[in-house]
Amino acid sequence: MSDARAPRRIVVVGAGQAAAQLAISLRQGGFDGGIVVVGDEPYLPYQRPPLSKKFLTERGQPDSLFLRPADFWRGLDVDMTLGAAARAVDCRRKLVTLSDGRELDYDVLVFATGTRARTLPLRGVALPYVMSLRAIGDVHKLRLALDAAERVVIVGGGYIGLEVAAVMRGEGRAVTVVEAEDRLLKRVTSPVISDFFETLHRRHGVDIRLNARLAEVAGDVRATGVVLASGDVINADVVLLATGAHANDELAREAGLPCDDGIVVDELARASLPDIYAIGDCARLPSRRYRRSLRLESVQNAIDQAKAAAASILGQPVAYDPVPWFWSDQYDVKLQIAGLSDGHDDSAIVGAPASGRFSVEYRQQGRLIAVDAVNEARAHMMARRRIAEETATADAVAYEGAA
Ligand SMILES: Cc1cc2nc3c(=O)[nH]c(=O)nc-3n(C[C@H](O)[C@H](O)[C@H](O)COP(=O)(O)OP(=O)(O)OC[C@H]3O[C@@H](n4cnc5c(N)ncnc54)[C@H](O)[C@@H]3O)c2cc1C
């Protein structure tokens, strides 16, 4: 790439899934300037999904999760600046200040800062043995605590909480899941799927408490359990808070970028100031397909939005308007989700939940908007195509500088 308008140095804040894909796509697209990836964790970019699945129980080494080895990044001439957080961004001077005082100037800045675990403003949440799970460092702490634990309370019946519950039952530990809503996975799926997973977990011996609000974590010097709003006390050696995630958008906000639970970007991943982009979990993007803005927490989005940002930076913009997809592994069940089901006005079960293999199709005004597939990989793959077709928007968008 030898265009005079081309950026010379691209700085990426955050060294996760999206940052890795961006660097790869920039090089594949012919970018030969500097790429600096700044990551506050001490690790090369790695995949997070195994953290709540196999990696937790198999005690693997961190490098088994790395998306690419160190040699690969050296070969690509990507400067991985790890163990250093970006602390401030000056958009006018185009400067990023790191936690160790270094200053990096950029022509293009990309936020790929991901999310962090949501905590609860309740008494006792800061006690030792109250944990959360987002990063390799969390697994190390959690693993140590779990090894000495007989009883685990998991607060939150979403994907991560339920995946950890399955792993813990596999290790023979007593598990209670405390969920404030009236069903598991309520934020992301329909009652049919929630019921299926409730039955599955109960069959494996998980104590599930629905409509159960946490009042506080019990304990003085360490967590000894939880107290529910009902007054019930559940004793535990470890309390895992799996209550969702916040976008890491403070740095961008302080730099003057509009944020709304995520850095607001357009369909080319551009933030609201020139030469700044945001990708992956930290970005809020417009969806023509779903007629609203979305902040997605998925590998699919991290990868595909990074590709879109790279294309945009390289002057070959293509609108990014995904059919999101996601998966979750619990025991021997694989749930695969294509599309977004909220807002559906009709749903149909295909197959029999009792057989352990089925899918649920969701429609809105006749259009297929989402399919949840349980142990039905083929139905999932077909669904992604069908949803893409049925939710396609007619309006073509032209971009300045588009090839
Ligand atoms: C336990 C767990 C299980 C998951 N399971 C699945 C799954 O089954 N399927 C699926 O599709 N998705 C899953 N996900 C979600 C998926 O991993 C994320 O969507 C994906 O990692 C997002 O990539 P990202 O690059 O946007 O953010 P991340 O991979 O989170 O990377 C962001 C990085 O930026 C760093 N950072 C933040 N602020 C700064 C700063 N100021 N300076 C420097 N660095 C900074 C963070 O520490 C982090 O290392 C899971 C996530 C978790 C935590």
Short mmCIF file of C-alpha atoms and ligand atoms in Angstrom, two decimals:
data_model
loop_
_atom_site.label_atom_id
_atom_site.label_comp_id
_atom_site.label_asym_id
_atom_site.label_seq_id
_atom_site.Cartn_x
_atom_site.Cartn_y
_atom_site.Cartn_z
CA MET A 1 0.00 0.00 0.00
CA SER A 2 1.85 3.14 -1.14
CA ASP A 3 -0.98 5.66 -1.37
CA ALA A 4 0.10 9.08 -0.04
CA ARG A 5 -3.13 9.24 2.02
CA ALA A 6 -2.43 5.86 3.62
CA PRO A 7 -1.82 5.84 7.37
CA ARG A 8 1.76 5.24 8.48
CA ARG A 9 1.05 3.95 11.93
CA ILE A 10 -2.04 2.21 13.26
CA VAL A 11 -2.35 1.80 17.01
CA VAL A 12 -4.81 -0.76 18.35
CA VAL A 13 -5.82 -0.51 22.00
CA GLY A 14 -6.68 -3.97 23.34
CA ALA A 15 -4.99 -7.21 22.29
CA GLY A 16 -7.87 -9.66 22.03
CA GLN A 17 -9.73 -11.51 19.30
CA ALA A 18 -10.72 -8.40 17.35
CA ALA A 19 -7.27 -6.78 17.52
CA ALA A 20 -5.64 -9.97 16.24
CA GLN A 21 -7.99 -10.19 13.27
CA LEU A 22 -7.56 -6.51 12.47
CA ALA A 23 -3.77 -6.83 12.33
CA ILE A 24 -4.02 -9.91 10.12
CA SER A 25 -6.55 -8.31 7.78
CA LEU A 26 -4.51 -5.10 7.49
CA ARG A 27 -1.45 -7.06 6.37
CA GLN A 28 -3.52 -9.27 4.06
CA GLY A 29 -4.92 -6.08 2.56
CA GLY A 30 -1.40 -4.86 1.79
CA PHE A 31 -0.86 -2.38 4.64
CA ASP A 32 2.89 -2.07 5.12
CA GLY A 33 3.03 0.68 7.76
CA GLY A 34 3.48 0.21 11.49
CA ILE A 35 0.94 -1.75 13.54
CA VAL A 36 1.19 -1.47 17.32
CA VAL A 37 -1.19 -3.55 19.43
CA VAL A 38 -1.36 -2.48 23.08
CA GLY A 39 -2.70 -5.04 25.55
CA ASP A 40 -3.03 -4.73 29.31
CA GLU A 41 -2.91 -8.49 29.83
CA PRO A 42 0.53 -10.13 29.66
CA TYR A 43 -0.59 -12.57 26.95
CA LEU A 44 -0.64 -12.62 23.17
CA PRO A 45 -4.18 -12.41 21.77
CA TYR A 46 -6.10 -15.49 22.83
CA GLN A 47 -9.50 -17.08 22.52
CA ARG A 48 -11.78 -16.63 25.51
CA PRO A 49 -14.56 -19.19 24.88
CA PRO A 50 -12.58 -22.12 26.36
CA LEU A 51 -12.13 -20.20 29.64
CA SER A 52 -15.57 -21.24 30.84
CA LYS A 53 -15.41 -24.63 29.12
CA LYS A 54 -12.48 -27.04 28.62
CA PHE A 55 -9.64 -24.75 29.67
CA LEU A 56 -11.12 -24.32 33.13
CA THR A 57 -11.14 -28.02 33.86
CA GLU A 58 -8.18 -29.19 31.77
CA ARG A 59 -5.68 -26.81 33.39
CA GLY A 60 -4.09 -25.97 30.06
CA GLN A 61 -1.21 -23.58 29.57
CA PRO A 62 -2.05 -20.05 28.41
CA ASP A 63 -0.26 -20.54 25.09
CA SER A 64 -2.72 -23.30 24.20
CA LEU A 65 -5.28 -20.50 23.85
CA PHE A 66 -3.14 -18.13 21.78
CA LEU A 67 -4.70 -17.35 18.43
CA ARG A 68 -1.23 -17.29 16.85
CA PRO A 69 2.26 -17.88 18.30
CA ALA A 70 4.80 -15.10 18.88
CA ASP A 71 6.69 -16.02 15.67
CA PHE A 72 3.60 -15.36 13.62
CA TRP A 73 3.27 -11.80 14.90
CA ARG A 74 6.98 -11.18 14.42
CA GLY A 75 6.70 -12.47 10.85
CA LEU A 76 3.80 -10.10 10.28
CA ASP A 77 5.82 -7.23 11.77
CA VAL A 78 3.13 -6.47 14.34
CA ASP A 79 4.45 -4.84 17.50
CA MET A 80 2.69 -6.55 20.42
CA THR A 81 3.08 -4.16 23.36
CA LEU A 82 1.76 -6.34 26.18
CA GLY A 83 1.30 -5.82 29.90
CA ALA A 84 0.70 -2.09 29.34
CA ALA A 85 -2.66 -0.36 29.46
CA ALA A 86 -3.58 2.66 27.40
CA ARG A 87 -4.46 5.30 29.98
CA ALA A 88 -5.32 8.35 27.88
CA VAL A 89 -6.01 9.28 24.29
CA ASP A 90 -5.49 12.76 22.90
CA CYS A 91 -7.43 12.82 19.65
CA ARG A 92 -6.21 16.28 18.68
CA ARG A 93 -2.51 15.43 18.99
CA LYS A 94 -3.19 11.82 17.91
CA LEU A 95 -1.39 10.42 20.91
CA VAL A 96 -1.99 7.45 23.21
CA THR A 97 -0.39 7.47 26.67
CA LEU A 98 0.39 4.12 28.24
CA SER A 99 0.40 3.12 31.90
CA ASP A 100 4.21 3.04 31.87
CA GLY A 101 4.35 6.64 30.66
CA ARG A 102 5.22 5.88 27.04
CA GLU A 103 3.47 7.91 24.35
CA LEU A 104 2.49 6.44 21.02
CA ASP A 105 1.51 8.62 18.11
CA TYR A 106 -0.89 7.28 15.55
CA ASP A 107 -2.43 8.08 12.21
CA VAL A 108 -5.31 5.70 12.85
CA LEU A 109 -6.48 4.52 16.26
CA VAL A 110 -8.62 1.43 16.79
CA PHE A 111 -10.33 0.64 20.07
CA ALA A 112 -10.60 -3.12 20.65
CA THR A 113 -10.90 -2.99 24.42
CA GLY A 114 -13.58 -5.65 24.92
CA THR A 115 -15.62 -5.88 28.10
CA ARG A 116 -15.14 -6.51 31.78
CA ALA A 117 -17.27 -8.47 34.21
CA ARG A 118 -20.15 -6.60 35.78
CA THR A 119 -20.06 -6.60 39.56
CA LEU A 120 -22.96 -5.95 41.88
CA PRO A 121 -23.12 -3.02 44.31
CA LEU A 122 -23.77 -5.31 47.26
CA ARG A 123 -22.16 -5.95 50.59
CA GLY A 124 -19.50 -8.63 50.47
CA VAL A 125 -18.76 -8.68 46.73
CA ALA A 126 -15.17 -7.59 47.35
CA LEU A 127 -14.46 -10.47 49.75
CA PRO A 128 -11.87 -13.09 48.86
CA TYR A 129 -13.39 -16.09 47.05
CA VAL A 130 -15.88 -13.91 45.18
CA MET A 131 -14.73 -14.24 41.60
CA SER A 132 -15.58 -13.45 38.02
CA LEU A 133 -14.44 -14.93 34.74
CA ARG A 134 -13.25 -12.93 31.74
CA ALA A 135 -9.54 -13.59 31.38
CA ILE A 136 -6.77 -16.16 31.82
CA GLY A 137 -5.77 -14.44 35.08
CA ASP A 138 -9.30 -15.02 36.41
CA VAL A 139 -9.09 -18.72 35.56
CA HIS A 140 -5.84 -19.05 37.47
CA LYS A 141 -7.42 -17.53 40.59
CA LEU A 142 -10.69 -19.41 40.16
CA ARG A 143 -8.91 -22.73 39.61
CA LEU A 144 -6.94 -22.39 42.83
CA ALA A 145 -10.07 -21.54 44.78
CA LEU A 146 -12.11 -24.29 43.15
CA ASP A 147 -9.57 -26.97 43.90
CA ALA A 148 -10.27 -26.48 47.58
CA ALA A 149 -14.02 -25.99 47.12
CA GLU A 150 -16.83 -28.43 47.65
CA ARG A 151 -19.68 -26.00 47.14
CA VAL A 152 -19.93 -23.30 44.49
CA VAL A 153 -22.60 -20.65 44.08
CA ILE A 154 -22.90 -19.14 40.63
CA VAL A 155 -24.78 -15.86 40.47
CA GLY A 156 -26.31 -15.49 37.02
CA GLY A 157 -27.93 -18.10 34.80
CA GLY A 158 -26.55 -16.86 31.50
CA TYR A 159 -24.13 -18.65 29.19
CA ILE A 160 -20.97 -18.24 31.22
CA GLY A 161 -22.63 -19.14 34.53
CA LEU A 162 -24.22 -22.25 33.05
CA GLU A 163 -21.06 -23.36 31.27
CA VAL A 164 -19.12 -23.12 34.52
CA ALA A 165 -21.93 -24.96 36.33
CA ALA A 166 -21.57 -27.84 33.84
CA VAL A 167 -17.79 -27.93 34.32
CA MET A 168 -18.15 -27.90 38.11
CA ARG A 169 -20.65 -30.72 38.07
CA GLY A 170 -18.21 -32.67 35.90
CA GLU A 171 -15.71 -32.27 38.75
CA GLY A 172 -18.29 -33.46 41.27
CA ARG A 173 -18.68 -30.17 43.13
CA ALA A 174 -22.05 -29.07 44.53
CA VAL A 175 -23.38 -26.19 42.42
CA THR A 176 -26.19 -23.72 43.01
CA VAL A 177 -27.17 -21.26 40.28
CA VAL A 178 -28.92 -18.13 41.52
CA GLU A 179 -30.91 -16.33 38.83
CA ALA A 180 -32.93 -13.16 39.41
CA GLU A 181 -35.26 -13.78 36.43
CA ASP A 182 -38.00 -16.39 36.25
CA ARG A 183 -36.01 -18.51 33.80
CA LEU A 184 -32.43 -19.23 32.73
CA LEU A 185 -30.95 -17.45 29.70
CA LYS A 186 -33.93 -15.07 29.66
CA ARG A 187 -32.01 -12.18 28.11
CA VAL A 188 -30.99 -14.22 25.09
CA THR A 189 -33.50 -16.91 24.29
CA SER A 190 -37.06 -18.21 24.45
CA PRO A 191 -38.81 -20.24 27.17
CA VAL A 192 -38.45 -23.49 25.19
CA ILE A 193 -34.66 -23.25 25.23
CA SER A 194 -34.63 -21.99 28.83
CA ASP A 195 -36.74 -24.96 29.93
CA PHE A 196 -34.49 -27.38 28.07
CA PHE A 197 -31.39 -26.06 29.84
CA GLU A 198 -33.10 -25.93 33.21
CA THR A 199 -34.06 -29.60 32.87
CA LEU A 200 -30.57 -30.48 31.65
CA HIS A 201 -28.86 -28.82 34.60
CA ARG A 202 -31.30 -30.17 37.18
CA ARG A 203 -30.74 -33.65 35.74
CA HIS A 204 -27.03 -33.17 36.34
CA GLY A 205 -27.70 -32.20 39.93
CA VAL A 206 -27.46 -28.40 39.78
CA ASP A 207 -29.59 -26.62 42.36
CA ILE A 208 -31.28 -23.84 40.36
CA ARG A 209 -32.93 -20.95 42.19
CA LEU A 210 -35.08 -18.79 39.91
CA ASN A 211 -36.62 -15.43 40.89
CA ALA A 212 -33.79 -15.30 43.40
CA ARG A 213 -32.24 -11.92 43.99
CA LEU A 214 -28.87 -11.68 45.68
CA ALA A 215 -28.98 -9.51 48.82
CA GLU A 216 -25.35 -9.87 49.86
CA VAL A 217 -22.36 -12.14 49.94
CA ALA A 218 -22.00 -13.70 53.37
CA GLY A 219 -18.71 -13.77 55.24
CA ASP A 220 -16.30 -11.59 57.19
CA VAL A 221 -12.78 -12.41 56.06
CA ARG A 222 -13.80 -14.48 53.06
CA ALA A 223 -17.00 -15.40 51.25
CA THR A 224 -18.87 -18.19 52.95
CA GLY A 225 -21.96 -18.12 50.77
CA VAL A 226 -24.74 -15.81 49.68
CA VAL A 227 -27.84 -14.35 51.26
CA LEU A 228 -30.87 -13.98 49.00
CA ALA A 229 -33.46 -11.21 49.22
CA SER A 230 -35.87 -13.88 50.47
CA GLY A 231 -33.59 -14.36 53.49
CA ASP A 232 -32.40 -17.78 52.30
CA VAL A 233 -28.72 -18.45 52.93
CA ILE A 234 -26.74 -20.68 50.58
CA ASN A 235 -23.35 -21.75 51.91
CA ALA A 236 -20.45 -21.94 49.48
CA ASP A 237 -16.66 -21.99 49.35
CA VAL A 238 -16.56 -19.97 46.13
CA VAL A 239 -19.04 -17.43 44.75
CA LEU A 240 -18.79 -16.78 41.02
CA LEU A 241 -20.43 -13.61 39.76
CA ALA A 242 -21.56 -14.30 36.20
CA THR A 243 -23.84 -11.32 35.87
CA GLY A 244 -22.87 -9.99 32.47
CA ALA A 245 -20.31 -7.57 31.17
CA HIS A 246 -19.69 -3.84 30.67
CA ALA A 247 -18.09 -2.40 27.56
CA ASN A 248 -14.64 -0.98 28.24
CA ASP A 249 -15.54 2.37 26.71
CA GLU A 250 -14.30 4.80 29.40
CA LEU A 251 -11.06 5.63 27.61
CA ALA A 252 -12.96 6.49 24.45
CA ARG A 253 -15.55 8.46 26.37
CA GLU A 254 -12.84 10.51 28.09
CA ALA A 255 -11.30 11.14 24.68
CA GLY A 256 -14.60 12.72 23.62
CA LEU A 257 -16.18 9.89 21.63
CA PRO A 258 -19.92 9.30 22.02
CA CYS A 259 -20.57 6.06 23.89
CA ASP A 260 -23.77 4.32 24.86
CA ASP A 261 -22.83 1.07 26.58
CA GLY A 262 -20.18 0.74 23.87
CA ILE A 263 -18.33 3.10 21.56
CA VAL A 264 -20.80 4.26 18.95
CA VAL A 265 -19.62 3.37 15.44
CA ASP A 266 -21.14 3.34 11.97
CA GLU A 267 -21.43 0.36 9.64
CA LEU A 268 -17.80 0.84 8.61
CA ALA A 269 -16.66 0.60 12.28
CA ARG A 270 -15.79 4.32 12.29
CA ALA A 271 -16.23 6.14 15.60
CA SER A 272 -17.45 9.72 15.65
CA LEU A 273 -14.06 11.43 15.27
CA PRO A 274 -11.82 11.13 12.21
CA ASP A 275 -9.33 8.24 11.99
CA ILE A 276 -10.77 6.43 14.99
CA TYR A 277 -12.48 3.03 14.83
CA ALA A 278 -13.91 0.62 17.38
CA ILE A 279 -14.38 -3.12 16.94
CA GLY A 280 -15.53 -6.19 18.82
CA ASP A 281 -17.24 -6.30 22.20
CA CYS A 282 -16.54 -2.63 22.98
CA ALA A 283 -18.37 -1.24 19.93
CA ARG A 284 -22.04 -0.33 19.44
CA LEU A 285 -22.96 -0.71 15.80
CA PRO A 286 -26.02 0.10 13.74
CA SER A 287 -27.96 -2.86 12.36
CA ARG A 288 -30.17 -2.20 9.37
CA ARG A 289 -31.06 -5.87 9.43
CA TYR A 290 -32.39 -5.72 12.99
CA ARG A 291 -33.42 -2.05 12.81
CA ARG A 292 -31.62 -0.99 15.95
CA SER A 293 -28.15 -0.55 17.38
CA LEU A 294 -26.36 -3.58 18.77
CA ARG A 295 -23.46 -4.34 21.03
CA LEU A 296 -22.44 -7.92 20.39
CA GLU A 297 -20.26 -10.13 22.55
CA SER A 298 -19.20 -12.91 20.22
CA VAL A 299 -16.21 -14.26 18.38
CA GLN A 300 -18.10 -13.90 15.10
CA ASN A 301 -18.54 -10.19 15.63
CA ALA A 302 -14.97 -9.61 16.82
CA ILE A 303 -13.63 -11.25 13.66
CA ASP A 304 -16.06 -9.89 11.10
CA GLN A 305 -16.15 -6.33 12.39
CA ALA A 306 -12.34 -6.31 12.50
CA LYS A 307 -12.30 -7.36 8.84
CA ALA A 308 -14.74 -4.58 8.05
CA ALA A 309 -12.62 -2.00 9.89
CA ALA A 310 -9.47 -3.12 8.08
CA ALA A 311 -11.23 -2.77 4.72
CA SER A 312 -12.45 0.64 5.74
CA ILE A 313 -8.99 1.80 6.85
CA LEU A 314 -7.54 0.52 3.59
CA GLY A 315 -10.05 2.54 1.58
CA GLN A 316 -12.21 -0.38 0.42
CA PRO A 317 -15.24 0.05 2.67
CA VAL A 318 -17.97 -2.55 2.81
CA ALA A 319 -20.94 -2.07 5.13
CA TYR A 320 -20.94 -4.47 8.05
CA ASP A 321 -24.44 -5.63 8.94
CA PRO A 322 -24.07 -9.13 10.34
CA VAL A 323 -26.36 -12.01 11.11
CA PRO A 324 -24.76 -12.55 14.54
CA TRP A 325 -24.02 -16.07 15.66
CA PHE A 326 -22.85 -17.61 18.88
CA TRP A 327 -22.48 -20.98 20.60
CA SER A 328 -22.46 -22.44 24.07
CA ASP A 329 -21.26 -25.87 25.24
CA GLN A 330 -22.83 -27.38 28.36
CA TYR A 331 -22.25 -31.07 29.19
CA ASP A 332 -22.68 -32.88 25.86
CA VAL A 333 -25.04 -30.25 24.47
CA LYS A 334 -24.05 -27.66 21.90
CA LEU A 335 -26.39 -24.73 21.56
CA GLN A 336 -25.85 -22.65 18.42
CA ILE A 337 -27.63 -19.39 17.99
CA ALA A 338 -28.04 -17.66 14.66
CA GLY A 339 -29.56 -14.19 14.54
CA LEU A 340 -31.29 -12.31 17.35
CA SER A 341 -34.64 -13.58 18.55
CA ASP A 342 -35.86 -10.69 20.70
CA GLY A 343 -38.81 -8.93 19.13
CA HIS A 344 -40.11 -12.11 17.44
CA ASP A 345 -43.87 -12.42 17.10
CA ASP A 346 -43.96 -16.08 16.16
CA SER A 347 -41.88 -19.16 16.94
CA ALA A 348 -41.90 -22.82 15.97
CA ILE A 349 -40.12 -25.86 17.35
CA VAL A 350 -38.55 -28.16 14.75
CA GLY A 351 -37.88 -31.64 16.15
CA ALA A 352 -38.50 -32.80 19.70
CA PRO A 353 -36.77 -31.22 22.71
CA ALA A 354 -37.09 -34.56 24.54
CA SER A 355 -34.82 -36.15 21.91
CA GLY A 356 -32.05 -33.68 22.75
CA ARG A 357 -31.84 -32.53 19.11
CA PHE A 358 -34.11 -29.76 17.94
CA SER A 359 -34.24 -26.16 16.89
CA VAL A 360 -36.50 -23.19 17.46
CA GLU A 361 -37.22 -20.76 14.63
CA TYR A 362 -38.21 -17.17 15.40
CA ARG A 363 -40.09 -14.92 13.00
CA GLN A 364 -41.02 -11.27 12.99
CA GLN A 365 -43.71 -10.21 10.54
CA GLY A 366 -43.06 -13.41 8.62
CA ARG A 367 -39.28 -12.89 8.32
CA LEU A 368 -37.00 -15.50 9.89
CA ILE A 369 -34.87 -13.47 12.34
CA ALA A 370 -33.23 -16.15 14.48
CA VAL A 371 -32.81 -19.89 15.02
CA ASP A 372 -31.58 -21.58 18.20
CA ALA A 373 -30.25 -25.05 17.39
CA VAL A 374 -29.60 -27.70 20.04
CA ASN A 375 -27.20 -30.40 18.83
CA GLU A 376 -28.25 -29.56 15.27
CA ALA A 377 -25.18 -28.18 13.50
CA ARG A 378 -26.75 -28.48 10.07
CA ALA A 379 -29.86 -26.56 11.05
CA HIS A 380 -27.60 -23.82 12.43
CA MET A 381 -25.53 -23.51 9.26
CA MET A 382 -28.65 -23.40 7.09
CA ALA A 383 -30.25 -20.89 9.43
CA ARG A 384 -27.41 -18.42 9.00
CA ARG A 385 -28.01 -18.41 5.24
CA ARG A 386 -31.78 -18.28 5.50
CA ILE A 387 -31.76 -15.43 8.03
CA ALA A 388 -29.28 -13.46 5.92
CA GLU A 389 -31.64 -13.75 2.95
CA GLU A 390 -34.85 -13.01 4.80
CA THR A 391 -33.54 -10.03 6.74
CA ALA A 392 -31.53 -8.49 3.89
CA THR A 393 -32.18 -4.80 3.42
CA ALA A 394 -32.83 -3.47 -0.04
CA ASP A 395 -31.11 -0.12 0.32
CA ALA A 396 -27.60 -0.16 -1.06
CA VAL A 397 -25.20 2.25 0.62
CA ALA A 398 -22.51 4.09 -1.29
CA TYR A 399 -19.35 5.16 0.48
CA GLU A 400 -16.94 7.87 -0.39
CA GLY A 401 -13.72 6.28 -1.56
CA ALA A 402 -15.37 2.90 -2.15
CA ALA A 403 -13.57 0.87 -4.77
C1 LIG B 1 -15.63 -16.90 29.65
C2 LIG B 1 -16.06 -16.46 28.28
C3 LIG B 1 -16.66 -17.38 27.42
C4 LIG B 1 -17.05 -16.98 26.14
N1 LIG B 1 -17.64 -17.90 25.31
C5 LIG B 1 -17.98 -17.56 24.04
C6 LIG B 1 -18.53 -18.50 23.13
O1 LIG B 1 -18.75 -19.66 23.47
N2 LIG B 1 -18.81 -18.09 21.86
C7 LIG B 1 -18.58 -16.80 21.45
O2 LIG B 1 -18.85 -16.46 20.28
N3 LIG B 1 -18.07 -15.88 22.30
C8 LIG B 1 -17.77 -16.22 23.57
N4 LIG B 1 -17.23 -15.30 24.42
C9 LIG B 1 -17.10 -13.91 23.95
C10 LIG B 1 -15.86 -13.70 23.13
O3 LIG B 1 -14.74 -14.24 23.76
C11 LIG B 1 -15.68 -12.18 22.93
O4 LIG B 1 -16.80 -11.73 22.20
C12 LIG B 1 -14.41 -11.83 22.19
O5 LIG B 1 -13.28 -12.21 22.92
C13 LIG B 1 -14.38 -10.32 21.92
O6 LIG B 1 -13.15 -9.96 21.38
P1 LIG B 1 -12.60 -8.47 21.63
O7 LIG B 1 -11.29 -8.43 20.94
O8 LIG B 1 -13.64 -7.50 21.32
O9 LIG B 1 -12.38 -8.39 23.20
P2 LIG B 1 -11.43 -9.24 24.12
O10 LIG B 1 -11.10 -10.56 23.52
O11 LIG B 1 -12.09 -9.22 25.46
O12 LIG B 1 -10.08 -8.39 24.19
C14 LIG B 1 -10.03 -7.09 24.69
C15 LIG B 1 -8.67 -6.88 25.33
O13 LIG B 1 -8.44 -5.48 25.54
C16 LIG B 1 -7.82 -5.32 26.78
N5 LIG B 1 -7.95 -3.92 27.21
C17 LIG B 1 -9.05 -3.29 27.71
N6 LIG B 1 -8.78 -1.99 27.98
C18 LIG B 1 -7.48 -1.81 27.66
C19 LIG B 1 -6.61 -0.69 27.72
N7 LIG B 1 -7.03 0.52 28.17
N8 LIG B 1 -5.32 -0.84 27.32
C20 LIG B 1 -4.88 -2.03 26.88
N9 LIG B 1 -5.66 -3.13 26.79
C21 LIG B 1 -6.95 -3.02 27.17
C22 LIG B 1 -8.56 -6.33 27.65
O14 LIG B 1 -7.89 -6.59 28.86
C23 LIG B 1 -8.56 -7.53 26.70
O15 LIG B 1 -7.35 -8.23 26.80
C24 LIG B 1 -16.83 -15.66 25.71
C25 LIG B 1 -16.23 -14.74 26.58
C26 LIG B 1 -15.85 -15.13 27.85
C27 LIG B 1 -15.19 -14.14 28.78
#
